[in-house]
CSV table of C-alpha atoms in Angstrom, one decimal:
chain,number,residue,atom,x,y,z
A,29,MET,CA,-0.3,0.0,-0.4
A,30,ILE,CA,0.8,3.1,-0.8
A,31,ALA,CA,1.3,5.9,1.9
A,32,LEU,CA,2.8,9.0,2.9
A,33,ALA,CA,2.4,8.9,6.7
A,34,ALA,CA,-0.8,8.5,8.9
A,35,LYS,CA,-2.5,11.7,11.1
A,36,SER,CA,-1.0,10.1,14.3
A,37,THR,CA,2.7,10.0,13.9
A,38,THR,CA,3.6,12.9,12.2
A,39,ALA,CA,2.6,16.8,12.5
A,40,PRO,CA,-0.3,18.5,12.7
A,41,TYR,CA,-1.8,19.1,9.0
A,42,GLN,CA,-1.3,22.8,8.8
A,43,VAL,CA,3.0,22.4,9.6
A,44,PRO,CA,3.7,20.6,6.1
A,45,ALA,CA,1.0,22.4,4.6
A,46,GLY,CA,1.8,26.0,5.9
A,47,PHE,CA,4.9,25.3,4.8
A,48,VAL,CA,3.4,24.0,1.2
A,49,LEU,CA,2.0,27.4,0.7
A,50,THR,CA,4.7,30.1,2.2
A,51,SER,CA,7.0,27.7,0.1
A,52,THR,CA,4.9,28.5,-3.2
A,53,LEU,CA,4.6,32.0,-2.4
A,54,PHE,CA,8.8,32.4,-2.1
A,55,LEU,CA,8.8,30.4,-5.8
A,56,MET,CA,6.8,33.2,-7.1
A,57,GLY,CA,8.9,35.9,-5.4
A,58,ALA,CA,11.9,35.0,-6.6
A,59,VAL,CA,11.0,34.1,-10.6
A,60,LEU,CA,8.8,37.1,-10.1
A,61,LEU,CA,12.0,39.2,-8.5
A,62,LEU,CA,14.7,38.0,-11.3
A,63,ALA,CA,12.2,38.3,-14.5
A,64,LEU,CA,12.0,41.9,-13.6
A,65,HIS,CA,14.9,42.3,-13.0
A,66,PRO,CA,16.7,39.8,-15.5
A,67,ASP,CA,20.5,42.3,-14.6
A,68,GLY,CA,20.9,39.4,-12.2
A,69,PHE,CA,22.3,37.6,-14.6
A,70,SER,CA,25.4,39.9,-14.5
A,71,SER,CA,26.4,38.7,-11.3
A,72,TYR,CA,26.1,36.0,-8.8
A,73,ARG,CA,27.0,38.7,-5.9
A,74,HIS,CA,24.3,41.2,-7.2
A,75,PRO,CA,22.3,41.8,-5.2
A,76,VAL,CA,19.0,40.2,-7.2
A,77,THR,CA,21.2,37.5,-7.3
A,78,LEU,CA,21.3,36.6,-4.0
A,79,ALA,CA,18.5,37.7,-3.4
A,80,PHE,CA,16.7,35.1,-5.4
A,81,THR,CA,18.7,32.5,-4.2
A,82,HIS,CA,17.6,32.8,-1.5
A,83,LEU,CA,14.1,32.7,-2.3
A,84,LEU,CA,14.0,29.9,-4.4
A,85,LEU,CA,16.6,27.8,-2.1
A,86,LEU,CA,16.0,28.6,1.2
A,87,GLY,CA,12.4,29.8,1.1
A,88,PHE,CA,11.2,27.4,-2.0
A,89,GLY,CA,13.1,24.1,-1.6
A,90,THR,CA,14.7,23.5,1.7
A,91,GLY,CA,10.7,24.8,3.0
A,92,ILE,CA,9.3,22.4,0.9
A,93,LEU,CA,12.2,20.0,1.9
A,94,ILE,CA,11.5,20.9,5.6
A,95,GLY,CA,6.9,20.2,5.6
A,96,SER,CA,7.8,17.5,3.8
A,97,MET,CA,10.5,16.0,6.7
A,98,HIS,CA,7.7,16.8,8.9
A,99,GLN,CA,5.7,14.4,6.6
A,100,LEU,CA,8.2,12.0,5.2
A,101,VAL,CA,10.5,11.1,8.5
A,102,PRO,CA,8.3,9.5,11.3
A,103,VAL,CA,7.4,7.1,7.1
A,104,ILE,CA,10.5,6.3,6.9
A,105,LEU,CA,11.7,5.5,10.5
A,106,GLU,CA,9.0,4.2,11.2
A,107,VAL,CA,8.3,6.7,14.8
A,108,GLY,CA,6.4,9.5,15.7
A,109,LEU,CA,7.9,12.8,15.9
A,110,VAL,CA,8.7,14.1,19.8
A,111,ARG,CA,7.2,17.3,20.0
A,112,ALA,CA,5.1,17.9,16.7
A,113,TRP,CA,4.3,21.5,17.9
A,114,TRP,CA,7.9,22.8,17.3
A,115,GLY,CA,7.4,22.2,14.0
A,116,TYR,CA,4.9,25.4,14.0
A,117,ALA,CA,7.7,27.2,15.5
A,118,VAL,CA,9.8,26.0,12.5
A,119,LEU,CA,7.4,27.3,10.0
A,120,GLY,CA,7.0,30.4,11.4
A,121,LEU,CA,10.9,31.7,12.7
A,122,TRP,CA,11.9,30.8,8.6
A,123,ALA,CA,8.9,32.1,7.4
A,124,VAL,CA,9.3,35.0,8.7
A,125,GLY,CA,13.4,34.9,8.5
A,126,VAL,CA,13.5,34.1,4.8
A,127,PRO,CA,11.4,38.3,4.0
A,128,ILE,CA,13.7,39.6,6.2
A,129,GLN,CA,16.9,38.3,4.4
A,130,VAL,CA,16.0,39.0,1.4
A,131,PHE,CA,14.4,42.3,1.8
A,132,GLY,CA,18.2,42.1,3.9
A,133,PHE,CA,19.9,41.5,0.5
A,134,LEU,CA,17.7,44.0,-1.8
A,135,GLN,CA,18.7,46.1,0.2
A,136,TYR,CA,22.0,46.0,1.0
A,137,GLN,CA,21.8,46.0,4.7
A,138,PRO,CA,24.2,43.2,6.5
A,139,VAL,CA,21.7,43.9,9.8
A,140,LEU,CA,19.3,42.1,7.8
A,141,ILE,CA,20.6,39.7,6.1
A,142,ALA,CA,21.9,38.6,9.4
A,143,MET,CA,19.2,39.1,11.4
A,144,GLY,CA,16.6,37.0,8.8
A,145,GLY,CA,19.4,34.5,8.4
A,146,GLY,CA,19.2,34.4,12.2
A,147,LEU,CA,16.3,33.7,12.9
A,148,VAL,CA,16.1,30.7,9.9
A,149,SER,CA,19.5,29.9,11.2
A,150,VAL,CA,17.7,29.5,14.4
A,151,ALA,CA,14.2,27.6,13.1
A,152,LEU,CA,16.9,24.8,11.1
A,153,ILE,CA,18.6,24.2,14.2
A,154,TRP,CA,15.7,23.1,16.3
A,155,PHE,CA,14.2,21.1,13.3
A,156,ALA,CA,17.7,19.4,13.4
A,157,VAL,CA,17.6,19.1,16.5
A,158,HIS,CA,13.3,17.6,16.8
A,159,MET,CA,14.8,14.9,14.5
A,160,PHE,CA,17.9,13.9,15.5
A,161,LEU,CA,15.6,13.2,18.4
A,162,VAL,CA,13.7,11.3,16.2
A,163,PHE,CA,16.6,9.6,14.4
A,164,ARG,CA,18.1,8.7,17.8
A,165,SER,CA,14.2,7.1,18.6
A,166,THR,CA,14.0,4.0,15.6
A,167,ARG,CA,14.8,1.2,15.4
A,168,LYS,CA,14.0,0.4,12.0
A,169,TRP,CA,17.6,2.3,9.8
A,170,SER,CA,17.7,2.5,6.3
A,171,VAL,CA,20.1,4.0,3.6
A,172,VAL,CA,17.0,6.6,2.6
A,173,ALA,CA,17.6,7.6,6.6
A,174,THR,CA,20.9,7.6,6.4
A,175,SER,CA,21.2,10.2,3.4
A,176,LEU,CA,18.4,12.1,5.9
A,177,VAL,CA,20.8,12.4,8.9
A,178,TRP,CA,23.5,14.0,5.8
A,179,VAL,CA,20.4,16.2,4.6
A,180,THR,CA,19.7,17.4,8.9
A,181,LEU,CA,23.6,18.0,9.2
A,182,HIS,CA,23.4,19.7,6.2
A,183,LEU,CA,20.7,21.9,6.5
A,184,LEU,CA,23.3,23.2,9.8
A,185,THR,CA,26.3,23.4,8.1
A,186,THR,CA,24.7,25.6,5.4
A,187,PRO,CA,23.1,28.1,7.3
A,188,ALA,CA,26.6,28.1,9.4
A,189,VAL,CA,28.7,29.0,6.5
A,190,GLY,CA,26.5,31.2,5.3
A,191,MET,CA,26.4,32.8,9.3
A,192,LEU,CA,30.0,33.4,9.0
A,193,GLN,CA,30.0,35.3,5.4
A,194,ALA,CA,27.5,37.5,6.7
A,195,LEU,CA,28.5,38.5,10.0
A,196,SER,CA,32.0,38.9,8.1
A,197,MET,CA,30.2,41.7,5.8
A,198,GLN,CA,29.8,43.3,9.1
A,199,PHE,CA,32.2,43.0,10.7
A,200,GLY,CA,35.9,41.6,8.7
A,201,ASN,CA,36.8,38.6,7.4
A,202,TYR,CA,34.6,38.5,3.8
A,203,ASP,CA,36.0,35.6,2.7
A,204,PRO,CA,34.5,35.7,-0.9
A,205,VAL,CA,35.9,30.9,-0.9
A,206,ARG,CA,33.5,31.3,1.7
A,207,LEU,CA,30.2,31.4,-0.8
A,208,GLN,CA,31.2,29.0,-2.7
A,209,THR,CA,31.8,26.5,0.3
A,210,HIS,CA,28.5,27.6,1.2
A,211,ALA,CA,26.6,27.4,-1.7
A,212,VAL,CA,28.2,23.8,-1.9
A,213,LEU,CA,27.1,22.7,1.3
A,214,GLY,CA,23.4,23.9,0.6
A,215,LEU,CA,22.9,22.5,-3.7
A,216,VAL,CA,25.0,19.3,-2.6
A,217,GLY,CA,24.4,18.4,0.6
A,218,VAL,CA,20.8,19.3,1.1
A,219,PHE,CA,19.4,19.3,-2.1
A,220,LEU,CA,21.5,16.7,-4.1
A,221,ILE,CA,21.2,14.2,-0.4
A,222,SER,CA,18.1,14.8,0.1
A,223,ILE,CA,16.5,14.1,-3.6
A,224,ALA,CA,19.4,10.9,-4.0
A,225,GLY,CA,17.6,10.1,-0.9
A,226,VAL,CA,13.3,10.7,-0.7
A,227,GLY,CA,13.3,10.5,-4.5
A,228,HIS,CA,15.0,7.4,-4.1
A,229,LYS,CA,11.6,6.2,-1.5
A,230,LEU,CA,9.0,8.5,-3.2
A,231,VAL,CA,9.5,7.2,-7.2
A,232,GLY,CA,9.6,3.1,-5.4
A,233,MET,CA,6.3,4.1,-3.7
A,234,PHE,CA,4.5,6.6,-6.8
A,235,THR,CA,5.6,3.5,-8.6
A,236,LEU,CA,4.4,0.5,-6.8
A,237,SER,CA,7.8,-1.1,-7.6
A,238,HIS,CA,9.3,-4.3,-6.2
A,239,GLY,CA,12.9,-5.7,-4.9
A,240,VAL,CA,14.9,-2.8,-5.7
A,241,LYS,CA,18.0,-3.2,-2.7
A,242,PRO,CA,19.3,0.5,-2.0
A,243,ARG,CA,22.7,-0.3,-2.8
A,244,VAL,CA,23.1,2.1,-5.6
A,245,LEU,CA,21.7,5.1,-3.4
A,246,GLY,CA,24.3,4.0,-0.7
A,247,LEU,CA,27.4,4.5,-2.8
A,248,ASN,CA,25.8,7.8,-4.0
A,249,LEU,CA,25.4,8.7,-0.5
A,250,TRP,CA,29.9,8.5,-0.5
A,251,VAL,CA,30.5,9.9,-3.6
A,252,LEU,CA,28.3,13.2,-3.1
A,253,ASN,CA,29.7,13.1,0.7
A,254,ILE,CA,33.1,13.2,-0.8
A,255,ALA,CA,32.3,15.8,-3.2
A,256,ILE,CA,31.9,17.4,-0.3
A,257,LEU,CA,34.9,17.1,1.0
A,258,SER,CA,37.0,17.3,-2.6
A,259,ASP,CA,35.0,20.7,-2.8
A,260,LEU,CA,37.5,22.0,0.4
A,261,ILE,CA,40.8,19.5,-0.4
A,262,TRP,CA,41.0,19.8,-4.3
A,263,PRO,CA,38.5,21.8,-5.8
A,264,ALA,CA,39.0,19.4,-9.3
A,265,SER,CA,37.5,16.3,-8.3
A,266,THR,CA,34.0,18.1,-8.0
A,267,LEU,CA,32.5,18.7,-10.4
A,268,PRO,CA,33.1,14.7,-11.7
A,269,LEU,CA,32.4,13.1,-9.2
A,270,LEU,CA,29.3,15.4,-8.7
A,271,LEU,CA,28.5,14.2,-12.6
A,272,LEU,CA,29.6,10.5,-10.9
A,273,ALA,CA,26.2,10.7,-8.7
A,274,ALA,CA,23.9,11.8,-11.2
A,275,LEU,CA,24.5,9.2,-13.4
A,276,LEU,CA,24.1,7.2,-10.2
A,277,MET,CA,20.8,9.5,-9.4
A,278,ALA,CA,19.3,8.5,-12.7
A,279,LEU,CA,20.8,5.1,-12.5
A,280,ASP,CA,18.6,4.4,-9.5
A,281,ALA,CA,15.2,5.6,-11.2
A,282,LYS,CA,15.4,3.3,-14.3
A,283,ASN,CA,16.4,0.2,-11.9
A,284,LEU,CA,13.1,1.4,-9.8
A,285,ILE,CA,11.3,2.3,-12.8
A,286,ALA,CA,12.1,-0.9,-14.6
A,287,LYS,CA,11.0,-3.3,-11.3
A,288,ARG,CA,7.3,-1.0,-11.2
A,289,VAL,CA,4.3,-3.2,-10.6
A,290,LYS,CA,2.2,0.3,-12.0
A,291,LYS,CA,2.6,0.2,-15.3
A,292,GLN,CA,2.0,3.7,-15.8
A,293,LEU,CA,4.7,6.9,-15.0
A,294,ASP,CA,2.6,9.5,-13.0
A,295,VAL,CA,3.6,13.0,-13.1
A,296,GLY,CA,5.3,13.1,-9.9
A,297,VAL,CA,7.4,10.2,-11.3
A,298,ARG,CA,7.7,12.1,-14.8
A,299,HIS,CA,8.5,15.2,-13.6
A,300,TYR,CA,11.7,13.1,-11.6
A,301,VAL,CA,12.6,11.6,-14.6
A,302,LEU,CA,12.8,15.0,-16.9
A,303,GLY,CA,14.7,16.4,-13.8
A,304,MET,CA,17.5,14.2,-14.0
A,305,GLY,CA,18.1,15.0,-17.8
A,306,PHE,CA,18.9,18.5,-16.6
A,307,LEU,CA,20.8,17.7,-13.9
A,308,VAL,CA,23.2,16.1,-15.8
A,309,ALA,CA,23.0,18.2,-18.7
A,310,SER,CA,23.9,20.7,-16.0
A,311,ILE,CA,27.0,19.2,-14.5
A,312,LEU,CA,27.7,19.1,-18.3
A,313,LEU,CA,27.5,22.3,-18.6
A,314,ALA,CA,29.5,23.4,-15.7
A,315,LEU,CA,32.7,21.3,-17.0
A,316,GLY,CA,32.6,23.2,-20.1
A,317,GLY,CA,33.2,26.3,-17.8
A,318,LEU,CA,29.1,27.6,-19.0
A,319,TRP,CA,28.7,28.5,-15.7
A,320,THR,CA,25.2,30.6,-15.4
A,321,MET,CA,23.3,28.5,-18.7
A,322,ALA,CA,24.7,25.4,-15.4
A,323,LEU,CA,23.0,26.8,-12.8
A,324,THR,CA,19.8,27.5,-14.6
A,325,LEU,CA,19.4,24.0,-15.6
A,326,PHE,CA,20.0,23.3,-11.8
A,327,ALA,CA,17.3,25.2,-11.2
A,328,GLY,CA,15.3,24.3,-12.9
A,329,PHE,CA,16.2,20.8,-12.1
A,330,LEU,CA,15.2,21.4,-8.5
A,331,LEU,CA,11.8,23.2,-9.7
A,332,LEU,CA,10.7,20.1,-11.5
A,333,VAL,CA,11.9,17.1,-9.3
A,334,ILE,CA,9.9,19.8,-6.2
A,335,THR,CA,6.6,20.4,-8.3
A,336,GLY,CA,6.6,16.7,-9.5
A,337,MET,CA,7.0,15.3,-5.6
A,338,LEU,CA,4.6,18.0,-4.9
A,339,TYR,CA,2.1,16.2,-6.7
A,340,LYS,CA,2.1,13.7,-5.0
A,341,ILE,CA,3.0,14.4,-1.2
A,342,LEU,CA,0.3,17.3,-1.0
A,343,PRO,CA,-2.7,15.3,-2.1
A,344,PHE,CA,-1.7,12.8,0.3
A,345,LEU,CA,-1.2,15.3,3.2
A,346,VAL,CA,-5.5,16.7,2.2
A,347,TRP,CA,-6.5,13.3,1.5
A,348,LEU,CA,-5.1,12.5,5.3
A,349,HIS,CA,-6.9,15.0,7.1
A,350,ARG,CA,-9.8,15.2,5.0
A,351,TYR,CA,-11.2,11.6,4.1
A,352,ALA,CA,-8.9,9.2,6.3
A,353,ASP,CA,-12.0,9.2,8.9
A,354,GLN,CA,-13.9,8.3,5.7
A,355,VAL,CA,-12.6,5.1,4.4
A,356,GLY,CA,-15.1,2.4,5.0
A,357,LYS,CA,-17.6,4.5,5.5
A,358,THR,CA,-18.6,6.6,2.7
A,359,GLN,CA,-16.9,6.7,-0.8
A,360,VAL,CA,-14.5,8.5,-0.9
A,361,PRO,CA,-11.9,9.8,-3.7
A,362,THR,CA,-9.1,8.4,-5.1
A,363,LEU,CA,-5.4,10.9,-5.1
A,364,LYS,CA,-5.8,10.8,-8.7
A,365,ASP,CA,-9.1,12.4,-8.2
A,366,MET,CA,-7.5,15.2,-6.2
A,367,PHE,CA,-6.1,17.0,-9.5
A,368,ASN,CA,-6.2,17.4,-12.7
A,369,GLU,CA,-3.2,15.2,-13.4
A,370,LYS,CA,-3.3,17.0,-17.3
A,371,THR,CA,-2.3,20.5,-15.6
A,372,ALA,CA,0.4,19.4,-13.4
A,373,ASP,CA,1.1,18.1,-16.7
A,374,ALA,CA,1.0,21.3,-18.2
A,375,ALA,CA,3.2,23.4,-15.5
A,376,MET,CA,5.7,21.2,-16.5
A,377,VAL,CA,5.8,21.6,-19.9
A,378,ILE,CA,6.1,25.0,-19.7
A,379,PHE,CA,8.7,25.2,-16.3
A,380,ALA,CA,10.3,22.3,-19.2
A,381,LEU,CA,10.5,25.1,-21.4
A,382,GLY,CA,11.0,28.5,-19.8
A,383,ILE,CA,14.1,26.3,-18.0
A,384,VAL,CA,15.3,26.0,-21.5
A,385,ALA,CA,14.6,29.6,-22.9
A,386,THR,CA,16.1,30.9,-19.6
A,387,VAL,CA,19.9,28.8,-20.4
A,388,PHE,CA,19.3,31.2,-23.5
A,389,HIS,CA,17.8,34.6,-22.6
A,390,PRO,CA,16.3,35.4,-19.6
A,391,ALA,CA,13.6,36.7,-20.6
A,392,GLY,CA,12.5,32.8,-20.8
A,393,LEU,CA,11.8,33.6,-17.3
A,394,TRP,CA,8.5,34.6,-18.0
A,395,LEU,CA,7.8,31.8,-19.4
A,396,ILE,CA,8.5,30.0,-15.9
A,397,ALA,CA,6.7,32.7,-14.5
A,398,ALA,CA,4.0,31.3,-17.0
A,399,GLY,CA,4.5,27.4,-16.0
A,400,LEU,CA,3.0,28.7,-12.3
A,401,VAL,CA,-0.4,29.1,-13.1
A,402,PRO,CA,-1.0,25.7,-13.8
A,403,TYR,CA,0.9,23.8,-11.0
A,404,LEU,CA,-1.2,27.3,-8.8
A,405,SER,CA,-4.2,25.5,-10.7
A,406,VAL,CA,-2.6,22.0,-8.9
A,407,LEU,CA,-2.5,23.3,-5.7
A,408,THR,CA,-5.5,25.2,-5.3
A,409,GLU,CA,-7.6,22.2,-7.4
A,410,VAL,CA,-5.7,19.8,-4.3
A,411,MET,CA,-6.7,22.4,-1.6
A,412,TYR,CA,-9.6,23.3,-1.8
A,413,VAL,CA,-11.9,21.6,-4.5
A,414,ARG,CA,-13.6,19.0,-2.3
A,415,ARG,CA,-14.6,17.0,-6.0
A,416,LYS,CA,-16.8,14.5,-5.7
A,417,PRO,CA,-15.4,10.8,-5.0
B,17,MET,CA,-27.0,-16.4,7.1
B,18,SER,CA,-23.6,-18.8,7.1
B,19,ALA,CA,-20.0,-19.0,7.2
B,20,GLU,CA,-19.3,-19.5,3.8
B,21,ASN,CA,-21.7,-16.9,3.4
B,22,LEU,CA,-20.4,-14.6,5.6
B,23,LYS,CA,-17.0,-14.7,4.3
B,24,GLU,CA,-18.2,-14.6,0.3
B,25,LEU,CA,-19.9,-11.5,1.7
B,26,ALA,CA,-16.9,-10.1,3.6
B,27,GLY,CA,-15.1,-10.2,0.7
B,28,MET,CA,-17.4,-8.3,-1.8
B,29,LEU,CA,-17.7,-5.4,0.9
B,30,LEU,CA,-13.9,-5.6,1.2
B,31,GLN,CA,-13.8,-4.8,-2.3
B,32,ASN,CA,-15.0,-1.2,-1.3
B,33,VAL,CA,-11.8,-0.7,0.4
B,34,LEU,CA,-9.1,1.4,-1.7
B,35,ASP,CA,-6.1,1.7,-1.8
B,36,PRO,CA,-5.6,5.6,-2.1
B,37,GLU,CA,-3.3,5.9,-4.3
B,38,LEU,CA,-3.6,3.2,-6.6
B,39,GLY,CA,-7.3,3.8,-6.3
B,40,ILE,CA,-7.1,-0.5,-6.3
B,41,SER,CA,-9.4,-2.6,-3.5
B,42,ILE,CA,-6.6,-3.9,-1.5
B,43,VAL,CA,-8.5,-7.5,-2.2
B,44,ASP,CA,-6.7,-6.6,-5.6
B,45,LEU,CA,-3.4,-5.8,-4.8
B,46,GLY,CA,-3.2,-9.3,-2.0
B,47,LEU,CA,-3.0,-7.9,0.4
B,48,VAL,CA,-6.6,-10.4,2.5
B,49,TYR,CA,-4.9,-12.8,3.6
B,50,GLY,CA,-7.3,-14.0,4.7
B,51,VAL,CA,-10.8,-13.6,6.2
B,52,ASP,CA,-12.3,-16.0,9.6
B,53,ILE,CA,-15.4,-16.5,10.9
B,54,GLU,CA,-15.7,-17.9,15.2
B,55,GLU,CA,-19.0,-17.4,16.2
B,56,SER,CA,-19.8,-13.3,15.8
B,57,THR,CA,-16.5,-12.4,15.6
B,58,LEU,CA,-14.7,-12.0,12.0
B,59,ARG,CA,-10.8,-12.1,11.7
B,60,VAL,CA,-9.7,-10.7,9.2
B,61,THR,CA,-5.8,-11.7,7.9
B,62,MET,CA,-4.1,-8.7,6.2
B,63,THR,CA,-0.9,-6.7,5.0
B,64,LEU,CA,1.1,-4.2,3.6
B,65,THR,CA,3.1,-3.5,0.2
B,66,THR,CA,5.9,-2.1,3.0
B,67,PRO,CA,6.0,-3.7,6.3
B,68,GLY,CA,5.5,-0.8,8.8
B,69,CYS,CA,3.6,1.1,6.7
B,70,PRO,CA,2.1,3.9,8.6
B,71,LEU,CA,-1.4,4.2,6.4
B,72,HIS,CA,-2.3,0.5,8.6
B,73,ASP,CA,-4.4,2.8,11.0
B,74,THR,CA,-6.0,4.3,8.3
B,75,LEU,CA,-7.0,1.2,6.5
B,76,THR,CA,-7.1,-1.4,9.6
B,77,ASP,CA,-10.3,1.1,10.4
B,78,ALA,CA,-11.9,1.2,7.0
B,79,VAL,CA,-12.1,-2.5,7.0
B,80,ARG,CA,-12.9,-3.0,10.1
B,81,ARG,CA,-15.9,0.0,9.7
B,82,THR,CA,-16.6,-1.6,5.8
B,83,LEU,CA,-17.0,-5.3,8.3
B,84,GLU,CA,-19.2,-4.3,11.2
B,85,ARG,CA,-22.3,-3.4,9.5
B,86,MET,CA,-22.6,-7.1,8.5
B,87,PRO,CA,-25.4,-8.8,9.5
B,88,GLY,CA,-24.5,-11.6,12.7
B,89,ILE,CA,-21.5,-10.0,13.7
B,90,GLU,CA,-20.7,-8.0,16.5
B,91,GLU,CA,-16.8,-7.6,16.5
B,92,VAL,CA,-14.7,-7.6,13.7
B,93,GLN,CA,-10.8,-7.7,13.9
B,94,VAL,CA,-8.0,-7.0,12.0
B,95,ASP,CA,-4.5,-8.6,12.2
B,96,LEU,CA,-1.7,-7.2,10.2
B,97,VAL,CA,0.9,-9.1,9.6
B,98,TRP,CA,4.3,-9.6,7.9
B,99,GLN,CA,4.4,-12.8,6.9
B,100,PRO,CA,4.4,-13.7,4.5
B,101,ALA,CA,5.2,-10.7,3.4
B,102,TRP,CA,3.6,-9.2,0.1
B,103,THR,CA,5.1,-9.9,-3.5
B,104,PRO,CA,3.7,-8.7,-6.8
B,105,GLU,CA,2.0,-12.3,-7.5
B,106,ARG,CA,-0.5,-12.1,-4.8
B,107,ILE,CA,-2.3,-9.4,-7.3
B,108,THR,CA,-5.1,-10.4,-8.8
B,109,PRO,CA,-6.0,-10.9,-12.6
B,110,GLU,CA,-8.0,-7.4,-12.2
B,111,GLY,CA,-5.3,-6.0,-9.5
B,112,LYS,CA,-2.7,-6.5,-13.0
B,113,ARG,CA,-5.2,-5.2,-15.1
B,114,GLN,CA,-6.2,-1.9,-13.2
B,115,LEU,CA,-1.9,-1.1,-12.7
B,116,GLY,CA,-2.3,-1.2,-16.4
B,117,TRP,CA,-1.0,-4.7,-17.1
B,118,ARG,CA,-3.0,-6.5,-19.8
């Protein structure tokens, strides 16, 4: 049976739902900000670029990740959260901190950057403490759980280096190399590791895959962490290692899909497969030194994979909240009944075209902005429309 | 109603308990291992595709609610077991058809 969580073991519905809602607002803000100010493409340290990056990664990506982990970690570890209400505190601190930090970047006010970053850091520390308590209480361990431990650790290391950078802007000892470390910890430590781990679990669940051992994922966790270390010791090996990691992620997805019981690939898996293509292309472009193009494709990879997973996570969350108690009493909708998959496919195609267009010209961002319309339509349908079963 | 008829009725009613993700009944997914009746107690032995699947509360409650309306049944017990483990071979031909394998 496919499931993401039982009501009794996870955070209250409002916590992951609040993260999804707020993350979506941050995504809209990120896309519109860069579309309106394409001069951000001129430098990675441009105020608009820094604001965009933090809206996209710390706002959208991290928000969905933390919200989902409140739901997924109890499922994967088969234990309940230790203090479910802590999720509200983490949500509040993060939701307030991100806009303050982004405003600080746009206005170049280091105090606001540090203040917003500080609030988010407290949120992430709180979240990490909670997760480590959950990790400690489980008797069920797995490679996916190990990946989540690494993600939680890097949810601490990434803002720690970022905060050091923000404070050095105010008090001196600014080091541009630290910015690269901050980026690698976030992009690889948080996002690639979480997508490799959670992706293994979710693609397996969504395809009803059976009999795939997590060996490729286990190997990939080594490769990804060595890639992070190599950036500090021998940066020349980082990109080849990341290419290997991306290929291992694609191989893992291929193995899961090959052993699937459900024949048709659903919308979340289609997003995932397309996203893998963008990831591999991104690293190849980075190896060729085409950094702006590479990072654009990497952002596209994150956008596709995260939105695709959300089309499964959110309906399940809402289904549990709204219908779980009704099963057996009355007819309830299935997850597929809760939104129109063609609308989600439309969002995927428009996003993908927009990302490719943006690789060549910043005006492509308006196409990505257009993709937000069907994306928001799906989320709204899932959350607010009570379809007749 | 005889015990055999009650078991048959239970099987038919369990066709209405659907996996929310797949929209396929737990019977066609091969999750129901057996239905037994002892006097007025009906016992369902079932599994889930993943050991420790966290939605077991929802599905076991659904099975209980679905069957407790049966005539002559006063109590429904649902035993969730992990041995033998579920495999795709347990899916019925109808389940396979609904999963897209014609």
